[in-house]
PDB file of C-alpha atoms and ligand atoms in Angstrom:
ATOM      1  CA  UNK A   1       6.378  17.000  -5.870  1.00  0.00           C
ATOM      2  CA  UNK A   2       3.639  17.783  -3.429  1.00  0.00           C
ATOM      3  CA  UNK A   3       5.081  19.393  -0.269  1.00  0.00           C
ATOM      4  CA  UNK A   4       8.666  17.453  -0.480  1.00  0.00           C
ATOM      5  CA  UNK A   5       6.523  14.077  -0.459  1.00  0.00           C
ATOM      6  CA  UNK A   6       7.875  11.579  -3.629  1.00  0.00           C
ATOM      7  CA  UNK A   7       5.369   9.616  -5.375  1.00  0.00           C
ATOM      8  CA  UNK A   8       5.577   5.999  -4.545  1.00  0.00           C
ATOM      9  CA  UNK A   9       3.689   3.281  -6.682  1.00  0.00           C
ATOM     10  CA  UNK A  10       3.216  -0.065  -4.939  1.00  0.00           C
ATOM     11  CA  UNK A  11       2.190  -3.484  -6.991  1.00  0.00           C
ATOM     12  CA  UNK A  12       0.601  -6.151  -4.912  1.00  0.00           C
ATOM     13  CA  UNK A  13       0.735  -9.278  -6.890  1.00  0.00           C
ATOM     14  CA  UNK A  14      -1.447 -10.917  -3.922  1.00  0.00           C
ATOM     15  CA  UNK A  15      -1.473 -15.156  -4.798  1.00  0.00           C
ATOM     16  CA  UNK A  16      -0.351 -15.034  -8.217  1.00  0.00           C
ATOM     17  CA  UNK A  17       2.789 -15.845 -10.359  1.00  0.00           C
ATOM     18  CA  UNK A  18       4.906 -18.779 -10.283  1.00  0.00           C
ATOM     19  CA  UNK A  19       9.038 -18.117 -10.383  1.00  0.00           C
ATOM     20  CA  UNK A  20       8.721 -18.217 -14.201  1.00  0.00           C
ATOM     21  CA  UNK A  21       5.576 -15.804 -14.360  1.00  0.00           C
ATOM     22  CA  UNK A  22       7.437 -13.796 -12.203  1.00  0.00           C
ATOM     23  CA  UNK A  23      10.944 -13.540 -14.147  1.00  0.00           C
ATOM     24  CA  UNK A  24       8.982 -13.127 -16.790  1.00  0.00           C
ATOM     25  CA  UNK A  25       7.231 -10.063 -15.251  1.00  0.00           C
ATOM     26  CA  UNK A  26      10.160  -8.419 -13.517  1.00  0.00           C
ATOM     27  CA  UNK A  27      12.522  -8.806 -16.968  1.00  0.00           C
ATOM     28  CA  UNK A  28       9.600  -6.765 -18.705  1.00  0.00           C
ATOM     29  CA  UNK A  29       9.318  -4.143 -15.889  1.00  0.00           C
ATOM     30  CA  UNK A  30      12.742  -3.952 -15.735  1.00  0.00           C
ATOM     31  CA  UNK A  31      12.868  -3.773 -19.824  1.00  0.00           C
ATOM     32  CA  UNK A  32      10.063  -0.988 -19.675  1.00  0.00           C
ATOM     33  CA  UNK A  33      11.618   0.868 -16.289  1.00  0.00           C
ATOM     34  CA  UNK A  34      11.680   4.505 -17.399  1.00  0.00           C
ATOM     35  CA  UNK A  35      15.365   6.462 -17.282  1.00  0.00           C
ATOM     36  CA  UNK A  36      14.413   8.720 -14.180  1.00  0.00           C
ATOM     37  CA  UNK A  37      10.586   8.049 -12.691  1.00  0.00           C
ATOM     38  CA  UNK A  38       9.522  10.664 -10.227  1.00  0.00           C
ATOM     39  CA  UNK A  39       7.958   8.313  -8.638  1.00  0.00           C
ATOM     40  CA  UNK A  40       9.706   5.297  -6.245  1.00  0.00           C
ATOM     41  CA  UNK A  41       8.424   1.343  -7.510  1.00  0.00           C
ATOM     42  CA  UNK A  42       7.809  -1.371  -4.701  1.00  0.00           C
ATOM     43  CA  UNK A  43       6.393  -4.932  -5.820  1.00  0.00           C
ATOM     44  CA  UNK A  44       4.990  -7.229  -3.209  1.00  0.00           C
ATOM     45  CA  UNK A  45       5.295 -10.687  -4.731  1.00  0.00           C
ATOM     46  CA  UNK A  46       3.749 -13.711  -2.710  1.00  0.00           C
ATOM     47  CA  UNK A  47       5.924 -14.333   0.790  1.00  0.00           C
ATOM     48  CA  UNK A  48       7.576 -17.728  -0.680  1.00  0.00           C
ATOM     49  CA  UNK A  49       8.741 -15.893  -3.919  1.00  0.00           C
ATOM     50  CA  UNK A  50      10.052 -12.964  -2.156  1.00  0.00           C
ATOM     51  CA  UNK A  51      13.793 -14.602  -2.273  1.00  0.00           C
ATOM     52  CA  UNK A  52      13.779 -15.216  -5.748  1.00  0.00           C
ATOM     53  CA  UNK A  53      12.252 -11.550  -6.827  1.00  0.00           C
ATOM     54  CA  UNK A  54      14.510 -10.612  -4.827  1.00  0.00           C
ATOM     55  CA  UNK A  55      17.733 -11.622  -6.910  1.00  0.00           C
ATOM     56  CA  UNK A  56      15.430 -10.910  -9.896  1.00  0.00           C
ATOM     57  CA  UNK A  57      15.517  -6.782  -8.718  1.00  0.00           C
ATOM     58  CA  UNK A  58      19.164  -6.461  -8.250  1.00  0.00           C
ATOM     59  CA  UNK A  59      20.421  -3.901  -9.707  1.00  0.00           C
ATOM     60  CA  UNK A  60      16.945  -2.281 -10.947  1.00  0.00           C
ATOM     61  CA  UNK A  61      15.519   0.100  -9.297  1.00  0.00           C
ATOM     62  CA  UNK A  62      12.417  -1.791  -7.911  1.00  0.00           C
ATOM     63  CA  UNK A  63      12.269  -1.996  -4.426  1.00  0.00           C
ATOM     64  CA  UNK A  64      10.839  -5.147  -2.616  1.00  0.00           C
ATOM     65  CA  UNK A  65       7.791  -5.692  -0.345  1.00  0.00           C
ATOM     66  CA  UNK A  66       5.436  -7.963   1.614  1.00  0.00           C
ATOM     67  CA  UNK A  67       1.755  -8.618   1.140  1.00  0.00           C
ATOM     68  CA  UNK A  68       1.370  -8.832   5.264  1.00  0.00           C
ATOM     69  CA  UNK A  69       3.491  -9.910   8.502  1.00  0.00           C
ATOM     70  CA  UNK A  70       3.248 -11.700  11.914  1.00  0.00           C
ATOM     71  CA  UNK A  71       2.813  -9.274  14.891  1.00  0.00           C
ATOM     72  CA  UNK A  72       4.975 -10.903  16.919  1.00  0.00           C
ATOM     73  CA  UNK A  73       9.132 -11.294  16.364  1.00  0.00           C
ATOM     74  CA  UNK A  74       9.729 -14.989  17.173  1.00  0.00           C
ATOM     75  CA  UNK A  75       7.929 -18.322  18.554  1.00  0.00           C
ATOM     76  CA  UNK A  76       5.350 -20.814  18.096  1.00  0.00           C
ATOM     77  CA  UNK A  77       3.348 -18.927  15.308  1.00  0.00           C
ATOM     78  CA  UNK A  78       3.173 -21.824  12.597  1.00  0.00           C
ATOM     79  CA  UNK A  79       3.030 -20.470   9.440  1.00  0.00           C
ATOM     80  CA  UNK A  80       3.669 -16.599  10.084  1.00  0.00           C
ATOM     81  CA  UNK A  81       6.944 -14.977   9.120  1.00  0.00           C
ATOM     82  CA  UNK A  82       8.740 -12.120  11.043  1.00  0.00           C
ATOM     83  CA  UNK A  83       9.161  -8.602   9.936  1.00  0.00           C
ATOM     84  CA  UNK A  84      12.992  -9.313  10.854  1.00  0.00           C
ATOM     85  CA  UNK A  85      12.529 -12.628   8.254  1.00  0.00           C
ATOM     86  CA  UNK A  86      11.394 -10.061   5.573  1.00  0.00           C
ATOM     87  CA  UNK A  87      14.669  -7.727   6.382  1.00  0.00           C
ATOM     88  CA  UNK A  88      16.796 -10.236   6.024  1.00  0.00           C
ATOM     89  CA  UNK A  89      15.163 -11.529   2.537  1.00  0.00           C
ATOM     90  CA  UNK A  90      15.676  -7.945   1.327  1.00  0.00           C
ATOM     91  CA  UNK A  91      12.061  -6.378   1.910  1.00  0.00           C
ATOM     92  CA  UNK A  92      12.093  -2.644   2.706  1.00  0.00           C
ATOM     93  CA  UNK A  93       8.343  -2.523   2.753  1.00  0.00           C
ATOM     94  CA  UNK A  94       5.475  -4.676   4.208  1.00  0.00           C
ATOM     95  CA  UNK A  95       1.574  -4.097   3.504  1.00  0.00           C
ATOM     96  CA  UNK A  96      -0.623  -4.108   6.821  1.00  0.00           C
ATOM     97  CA  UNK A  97      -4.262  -4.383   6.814  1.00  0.00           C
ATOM     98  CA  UNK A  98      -4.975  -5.140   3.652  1.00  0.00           C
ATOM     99  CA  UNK A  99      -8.985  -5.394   3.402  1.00  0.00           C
ATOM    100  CA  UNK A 100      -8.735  -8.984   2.523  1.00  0.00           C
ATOM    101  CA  UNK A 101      -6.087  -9.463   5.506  1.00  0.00           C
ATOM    102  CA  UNK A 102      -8.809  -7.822   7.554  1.00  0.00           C
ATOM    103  CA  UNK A 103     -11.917  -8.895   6.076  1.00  0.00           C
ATOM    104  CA  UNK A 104     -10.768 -12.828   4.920  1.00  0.00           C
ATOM    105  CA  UNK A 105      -8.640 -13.624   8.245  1.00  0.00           C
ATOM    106  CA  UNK A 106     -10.509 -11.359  11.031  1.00  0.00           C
ATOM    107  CA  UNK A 107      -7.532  -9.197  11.247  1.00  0.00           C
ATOM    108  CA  UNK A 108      -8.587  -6.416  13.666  1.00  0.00           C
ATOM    109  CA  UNK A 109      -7.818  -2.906  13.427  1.00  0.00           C
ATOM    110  CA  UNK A 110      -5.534  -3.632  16.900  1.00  0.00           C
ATOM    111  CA  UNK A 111      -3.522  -6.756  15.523  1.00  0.00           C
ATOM    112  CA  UNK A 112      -2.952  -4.489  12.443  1.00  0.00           C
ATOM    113  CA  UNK A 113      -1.493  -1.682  14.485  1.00  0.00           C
ATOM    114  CA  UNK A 114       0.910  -4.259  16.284  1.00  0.00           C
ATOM    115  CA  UNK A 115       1.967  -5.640  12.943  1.00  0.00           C
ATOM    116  CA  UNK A 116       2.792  -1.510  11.586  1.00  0.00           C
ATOM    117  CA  UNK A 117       4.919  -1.905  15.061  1.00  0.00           C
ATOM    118  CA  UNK A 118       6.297  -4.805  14.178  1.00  0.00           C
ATOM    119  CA  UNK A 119       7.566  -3.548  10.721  1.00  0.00           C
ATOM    120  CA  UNK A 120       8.988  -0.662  11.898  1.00  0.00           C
ATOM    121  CA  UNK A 121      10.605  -1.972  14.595  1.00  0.00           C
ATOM    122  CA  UNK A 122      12.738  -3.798  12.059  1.00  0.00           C
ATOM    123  CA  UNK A 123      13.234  -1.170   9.769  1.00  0.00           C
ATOM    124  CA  UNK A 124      10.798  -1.827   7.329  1.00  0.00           C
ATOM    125  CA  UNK A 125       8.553   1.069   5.962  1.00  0.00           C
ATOM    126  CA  UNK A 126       4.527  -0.522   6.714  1.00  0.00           C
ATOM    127  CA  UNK A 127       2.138   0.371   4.394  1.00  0.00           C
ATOM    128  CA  UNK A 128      -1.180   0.319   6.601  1.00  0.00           C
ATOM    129  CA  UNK A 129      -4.532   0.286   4.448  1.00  0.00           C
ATOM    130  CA  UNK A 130      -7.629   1.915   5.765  1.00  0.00           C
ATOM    131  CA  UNK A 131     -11.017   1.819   3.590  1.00  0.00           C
ATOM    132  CA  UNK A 132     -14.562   1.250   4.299  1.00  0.00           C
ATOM    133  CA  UNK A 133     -16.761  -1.202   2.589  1.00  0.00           C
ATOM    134  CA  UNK A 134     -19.863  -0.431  -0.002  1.00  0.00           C
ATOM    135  CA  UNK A 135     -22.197  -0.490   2.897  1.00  0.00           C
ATOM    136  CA  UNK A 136     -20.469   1.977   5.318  1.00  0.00           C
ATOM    137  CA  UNK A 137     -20.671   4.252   2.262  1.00  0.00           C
ATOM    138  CA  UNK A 138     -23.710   3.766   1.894  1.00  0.00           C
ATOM    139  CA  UNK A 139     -24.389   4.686   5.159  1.00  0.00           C
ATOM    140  CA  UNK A 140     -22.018   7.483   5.294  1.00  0.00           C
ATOM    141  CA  UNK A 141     -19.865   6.198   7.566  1.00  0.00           C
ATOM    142  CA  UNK A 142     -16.830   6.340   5.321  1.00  0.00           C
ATOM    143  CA  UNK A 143     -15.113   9.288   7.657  1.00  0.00           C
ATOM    144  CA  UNK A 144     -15.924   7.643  11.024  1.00  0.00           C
ATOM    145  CA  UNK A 145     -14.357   3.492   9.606  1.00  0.00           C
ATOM    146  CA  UNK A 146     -11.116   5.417   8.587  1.00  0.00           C
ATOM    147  CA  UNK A 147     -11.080   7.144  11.177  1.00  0.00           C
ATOM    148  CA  UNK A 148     -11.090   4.524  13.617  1.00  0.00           C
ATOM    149  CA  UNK A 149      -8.620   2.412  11.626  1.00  0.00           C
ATOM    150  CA  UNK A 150      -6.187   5.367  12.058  1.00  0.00           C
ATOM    151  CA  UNK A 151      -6.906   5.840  15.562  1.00  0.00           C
ATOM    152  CA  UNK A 152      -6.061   2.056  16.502  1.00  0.00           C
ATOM    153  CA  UNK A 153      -2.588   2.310  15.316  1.00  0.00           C
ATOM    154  CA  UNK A 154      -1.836   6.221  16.455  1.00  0.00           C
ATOM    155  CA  UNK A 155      -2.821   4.683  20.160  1.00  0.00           C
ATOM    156  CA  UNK A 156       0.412   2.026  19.616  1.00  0.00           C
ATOM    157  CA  UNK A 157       2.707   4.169  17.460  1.00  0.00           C
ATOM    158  CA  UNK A 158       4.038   7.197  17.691  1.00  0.00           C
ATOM    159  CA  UNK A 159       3.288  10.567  15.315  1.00  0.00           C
ATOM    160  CA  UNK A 160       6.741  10.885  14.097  1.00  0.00           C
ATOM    161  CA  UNK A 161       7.017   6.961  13.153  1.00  0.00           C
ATOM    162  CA  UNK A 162       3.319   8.475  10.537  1.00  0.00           C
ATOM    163  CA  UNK A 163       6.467  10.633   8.863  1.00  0.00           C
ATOM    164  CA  UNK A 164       8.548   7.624   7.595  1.00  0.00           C
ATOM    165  CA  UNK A 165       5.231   4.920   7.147  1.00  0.00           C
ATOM    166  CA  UNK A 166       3.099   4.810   4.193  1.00  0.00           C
ATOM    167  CA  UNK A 167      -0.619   5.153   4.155  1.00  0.00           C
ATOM    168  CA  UNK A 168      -2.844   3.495   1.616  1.00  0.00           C
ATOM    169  CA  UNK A 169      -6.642   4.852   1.708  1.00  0.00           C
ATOM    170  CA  UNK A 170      -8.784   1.794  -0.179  1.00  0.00           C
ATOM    171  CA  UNK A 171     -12.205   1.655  -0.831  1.00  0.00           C
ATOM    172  CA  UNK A 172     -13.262  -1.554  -0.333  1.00  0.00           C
ATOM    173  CA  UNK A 173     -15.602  -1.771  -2.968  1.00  0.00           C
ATOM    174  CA  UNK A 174     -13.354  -0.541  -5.111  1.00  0.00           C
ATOM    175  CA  UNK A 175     -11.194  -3.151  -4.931  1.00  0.00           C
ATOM    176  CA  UNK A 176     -10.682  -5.725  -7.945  1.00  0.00           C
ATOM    177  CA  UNK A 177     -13.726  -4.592  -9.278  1.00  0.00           C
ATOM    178  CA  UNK A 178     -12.933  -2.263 -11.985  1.00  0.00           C
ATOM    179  CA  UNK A 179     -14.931   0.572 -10.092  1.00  0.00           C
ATOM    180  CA  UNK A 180     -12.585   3.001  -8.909  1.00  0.00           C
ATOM    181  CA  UNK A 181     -13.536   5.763  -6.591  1.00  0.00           C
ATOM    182  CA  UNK A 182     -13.882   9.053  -8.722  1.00  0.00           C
ATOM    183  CA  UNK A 183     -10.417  12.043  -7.976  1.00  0.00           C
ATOM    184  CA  UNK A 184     -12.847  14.144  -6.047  1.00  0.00           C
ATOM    185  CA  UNK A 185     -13.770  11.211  -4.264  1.00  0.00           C
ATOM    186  CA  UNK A 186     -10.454  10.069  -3.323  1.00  0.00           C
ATOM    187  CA  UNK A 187      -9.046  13.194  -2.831  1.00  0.00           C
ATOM    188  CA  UNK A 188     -11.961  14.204  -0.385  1.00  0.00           C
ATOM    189  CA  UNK A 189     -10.740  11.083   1.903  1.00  0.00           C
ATOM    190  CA  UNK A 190      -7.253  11.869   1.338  1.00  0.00           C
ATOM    191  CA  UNK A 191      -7.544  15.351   2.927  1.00  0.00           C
ATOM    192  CA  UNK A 192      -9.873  13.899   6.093  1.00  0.00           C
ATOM    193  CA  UNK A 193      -6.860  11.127   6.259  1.00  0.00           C
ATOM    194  CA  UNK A 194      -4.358  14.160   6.529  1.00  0.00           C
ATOM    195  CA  UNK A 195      -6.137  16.489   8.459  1.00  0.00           C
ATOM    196  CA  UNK A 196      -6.535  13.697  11.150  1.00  0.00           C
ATOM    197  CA  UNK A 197      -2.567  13.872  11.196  1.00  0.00           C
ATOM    198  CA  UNK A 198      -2.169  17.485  11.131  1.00  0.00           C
ATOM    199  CA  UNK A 199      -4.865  17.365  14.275  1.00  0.00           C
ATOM    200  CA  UNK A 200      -2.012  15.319  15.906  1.00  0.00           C
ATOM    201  CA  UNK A 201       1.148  17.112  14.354  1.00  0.00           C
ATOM    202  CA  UNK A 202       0.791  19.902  11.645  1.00  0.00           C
ATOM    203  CA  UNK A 203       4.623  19.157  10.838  1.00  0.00           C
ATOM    204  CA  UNK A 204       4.015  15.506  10.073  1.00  0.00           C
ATOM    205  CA  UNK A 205       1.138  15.752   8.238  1.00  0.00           C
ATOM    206  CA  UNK A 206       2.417  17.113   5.407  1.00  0.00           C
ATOM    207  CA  UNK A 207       5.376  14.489   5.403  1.00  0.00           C
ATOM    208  CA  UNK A 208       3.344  11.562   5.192  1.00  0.00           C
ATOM    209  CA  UNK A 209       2.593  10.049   1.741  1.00  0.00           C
ATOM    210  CA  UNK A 210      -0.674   8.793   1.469  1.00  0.00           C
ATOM    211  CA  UNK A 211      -1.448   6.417  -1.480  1.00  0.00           C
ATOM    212  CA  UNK A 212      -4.551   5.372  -3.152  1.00  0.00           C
ATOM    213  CA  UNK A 213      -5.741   2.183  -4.120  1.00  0.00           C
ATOM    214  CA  UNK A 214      -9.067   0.530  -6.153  1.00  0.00           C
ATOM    215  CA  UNK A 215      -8.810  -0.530  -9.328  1.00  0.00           C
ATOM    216  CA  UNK A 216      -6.380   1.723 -10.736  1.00  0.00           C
ATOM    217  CA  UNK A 217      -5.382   1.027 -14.035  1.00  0.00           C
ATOM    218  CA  UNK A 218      -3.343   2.978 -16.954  1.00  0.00           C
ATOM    219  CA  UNK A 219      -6.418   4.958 -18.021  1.00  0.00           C
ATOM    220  CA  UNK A 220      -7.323   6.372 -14.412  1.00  0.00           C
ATOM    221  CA  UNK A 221      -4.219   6.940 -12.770  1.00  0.00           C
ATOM    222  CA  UNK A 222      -3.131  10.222 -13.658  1.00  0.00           C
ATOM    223  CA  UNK A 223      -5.990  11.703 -12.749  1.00  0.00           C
ATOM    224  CA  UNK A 224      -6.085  10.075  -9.269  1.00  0.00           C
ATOM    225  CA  UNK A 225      -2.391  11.184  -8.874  1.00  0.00           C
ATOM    226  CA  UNK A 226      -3.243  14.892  -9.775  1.00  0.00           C
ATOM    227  CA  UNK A 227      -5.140  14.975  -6.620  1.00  0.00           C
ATOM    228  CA  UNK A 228      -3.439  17.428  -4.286  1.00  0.00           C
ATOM    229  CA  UNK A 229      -3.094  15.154  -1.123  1.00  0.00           C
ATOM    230  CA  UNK A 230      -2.543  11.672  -3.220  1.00  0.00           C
ATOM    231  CA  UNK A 231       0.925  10.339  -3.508  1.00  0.00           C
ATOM    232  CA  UNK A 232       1.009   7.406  -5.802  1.00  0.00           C
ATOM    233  CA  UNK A 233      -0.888   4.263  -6.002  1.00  0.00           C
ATOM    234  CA  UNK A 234      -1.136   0.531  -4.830  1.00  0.00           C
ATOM    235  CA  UNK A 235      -1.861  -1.440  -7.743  1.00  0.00           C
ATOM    236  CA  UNK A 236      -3.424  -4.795  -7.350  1.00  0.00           C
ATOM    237  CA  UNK A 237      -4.564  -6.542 -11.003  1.00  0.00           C
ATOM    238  CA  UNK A 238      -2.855  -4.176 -12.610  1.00  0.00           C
ATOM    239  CA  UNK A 239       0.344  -4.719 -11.497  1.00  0.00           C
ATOM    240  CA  UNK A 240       0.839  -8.050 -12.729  1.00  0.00           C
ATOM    241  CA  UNK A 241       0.765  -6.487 -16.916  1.00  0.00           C
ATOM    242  CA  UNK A 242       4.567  -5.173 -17.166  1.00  0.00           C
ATOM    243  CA  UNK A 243       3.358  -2.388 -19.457  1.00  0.00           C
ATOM    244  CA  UNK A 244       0.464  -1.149 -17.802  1.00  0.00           C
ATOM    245  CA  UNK A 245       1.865  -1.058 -14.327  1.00  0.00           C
ATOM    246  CA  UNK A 246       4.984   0.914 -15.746  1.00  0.00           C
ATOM    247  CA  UNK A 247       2.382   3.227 -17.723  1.00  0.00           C
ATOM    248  CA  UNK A 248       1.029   3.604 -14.414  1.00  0.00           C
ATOM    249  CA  UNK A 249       4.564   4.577 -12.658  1.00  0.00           C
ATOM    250  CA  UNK A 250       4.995   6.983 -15.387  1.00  0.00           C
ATOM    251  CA  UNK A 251       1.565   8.647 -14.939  1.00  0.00           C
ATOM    252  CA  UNK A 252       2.917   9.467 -10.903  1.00  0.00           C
ATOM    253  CA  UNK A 253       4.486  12.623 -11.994  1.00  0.00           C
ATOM    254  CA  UNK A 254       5.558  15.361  -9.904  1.00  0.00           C
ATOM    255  CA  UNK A 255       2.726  17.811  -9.764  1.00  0.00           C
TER     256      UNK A 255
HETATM  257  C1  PEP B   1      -5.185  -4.073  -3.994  1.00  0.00           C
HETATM  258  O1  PEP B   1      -4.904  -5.252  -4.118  1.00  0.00           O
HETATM  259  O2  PEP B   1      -4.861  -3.475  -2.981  1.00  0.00           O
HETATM  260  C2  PEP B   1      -5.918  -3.396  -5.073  1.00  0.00           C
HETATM  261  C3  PEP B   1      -6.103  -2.120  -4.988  1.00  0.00           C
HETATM  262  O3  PEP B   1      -6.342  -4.188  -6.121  1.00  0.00           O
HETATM  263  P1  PEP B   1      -6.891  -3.653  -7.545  1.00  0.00           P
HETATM  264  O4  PEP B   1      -5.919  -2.648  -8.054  1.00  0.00           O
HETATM  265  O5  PEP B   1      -6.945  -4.885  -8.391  1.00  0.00           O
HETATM  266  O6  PEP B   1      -8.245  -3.062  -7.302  1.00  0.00           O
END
């Protein structure tokens, strides 16, 4: 385990499923769970299945998530669903930022810092993404876009609430397109994403997992993983193929 931090391996089934795809998906999972992971399992099934995965995960080991949340805690917000609604369906996690939250519905980097606030003021553990897109790459600008995403939600939250949240860097063009960033790639982000903590608070820094995600599949994962400074993964296409999402879950070892 690096530094007391426990893998954690996060599927993000984004729209997909139906309630039979999805008992059929959790019975596998649940079939292929290995005896003693050393890594913790979240899925994030769509927001109107999450009742029914819910009862699907009881008594397994799988832990339940959201794909995003509403900001705010009650009120005219048709549509949008409270991080206190996602407690009480069973959720321990939520996903904020997403790139496609962001990029697809204009979230900006300040709504997604009220939504981490949101989560944790309920209890639930956000996982806030951060990535740049192919062009700010290109243009080097990778350091300066995470950066900024980090900053936004550091100006509403506290340090010590970074010790108990989940971070998830993501390469936008790595995303659902089979191109994953290389280790050294990832890892080299990874290690700006922590040192911008331990800039903050050297003690928290080293507490806070930091996950990567981009097309991570059975074949790639354990050598993402063996990074030093990455934790686990968030699996998107993946995670919806019982066996190759649990070979992934197996490949988060302790290192
Ligand atoms: C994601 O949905 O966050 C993701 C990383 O997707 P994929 O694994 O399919 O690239």
């Amino acid at each position: 385990m690096k530094s007391g931090r426990r893998p954690l391996v996060v599927g993000n089934w984004k729209m997909h499923g139906s309630r039979a795809e999805n008992a059929r998906l959790v019975e596998e999972m649940i079939g292929q769970y290995p005896p003693a992971p050393a890594a913790l399992c979240v899925v994030c099934p769509p927001l109107v299945y999450l009742q029914d995965v819910a009862r699907l995960l009881r008594g397994s080991a799988i832990l339940l998530g959201a794909q995003t949340v509403c900001a705010d805690a009650q009120g005219a917000f048709t549509g949008e669903v409270s991080a206190a609604m996602l407690k009480d369906v069973g959720c321990s996690y939520v996903i904020v930022g997403h790139s496609e939250r962001r990029l697809l519905y204009r979230e900006s980097d300040q709504a997604v810092a009220r939504k981490f606030v949101a989560a944790q003021s309920k209890g639930l553990v956000p996982i806030l993404c951060v990535g740049e897109q192919l062009a700010e790459r290109e243009a080097e600008r990778t350091f300066e876009v995470v950066a900024r995403q980090l900053e936004a939600v550091l100006k509403l939250a506290s340090m010590e609430s970074l010790a108990s949240a989940v971070l998830a860097y993501e390469p936008v063009w790595a995303i659902g397109t089979g191109r994953h960033a290389s280790p050294e790639q990832a890892q080299d982000v990874h290690a700006f994403i922590r040192a911008q903590l331990a800039a903050r608070d050297a003690k928290i820094a080293p507490l806070t997992r930091i996950l990567y995600g981009g097309s991570v599949k059975a074949v790639n994962a354990a050598e993402l993983f063996a990074m030093p400074d990455i934790d686990g993964g968030l699996i998107g296409g993946a995670s919806l193929k019982a066996d190759e999402f649990i070979a992934i879950l197996s490949a988060a070892r302790a290192h």
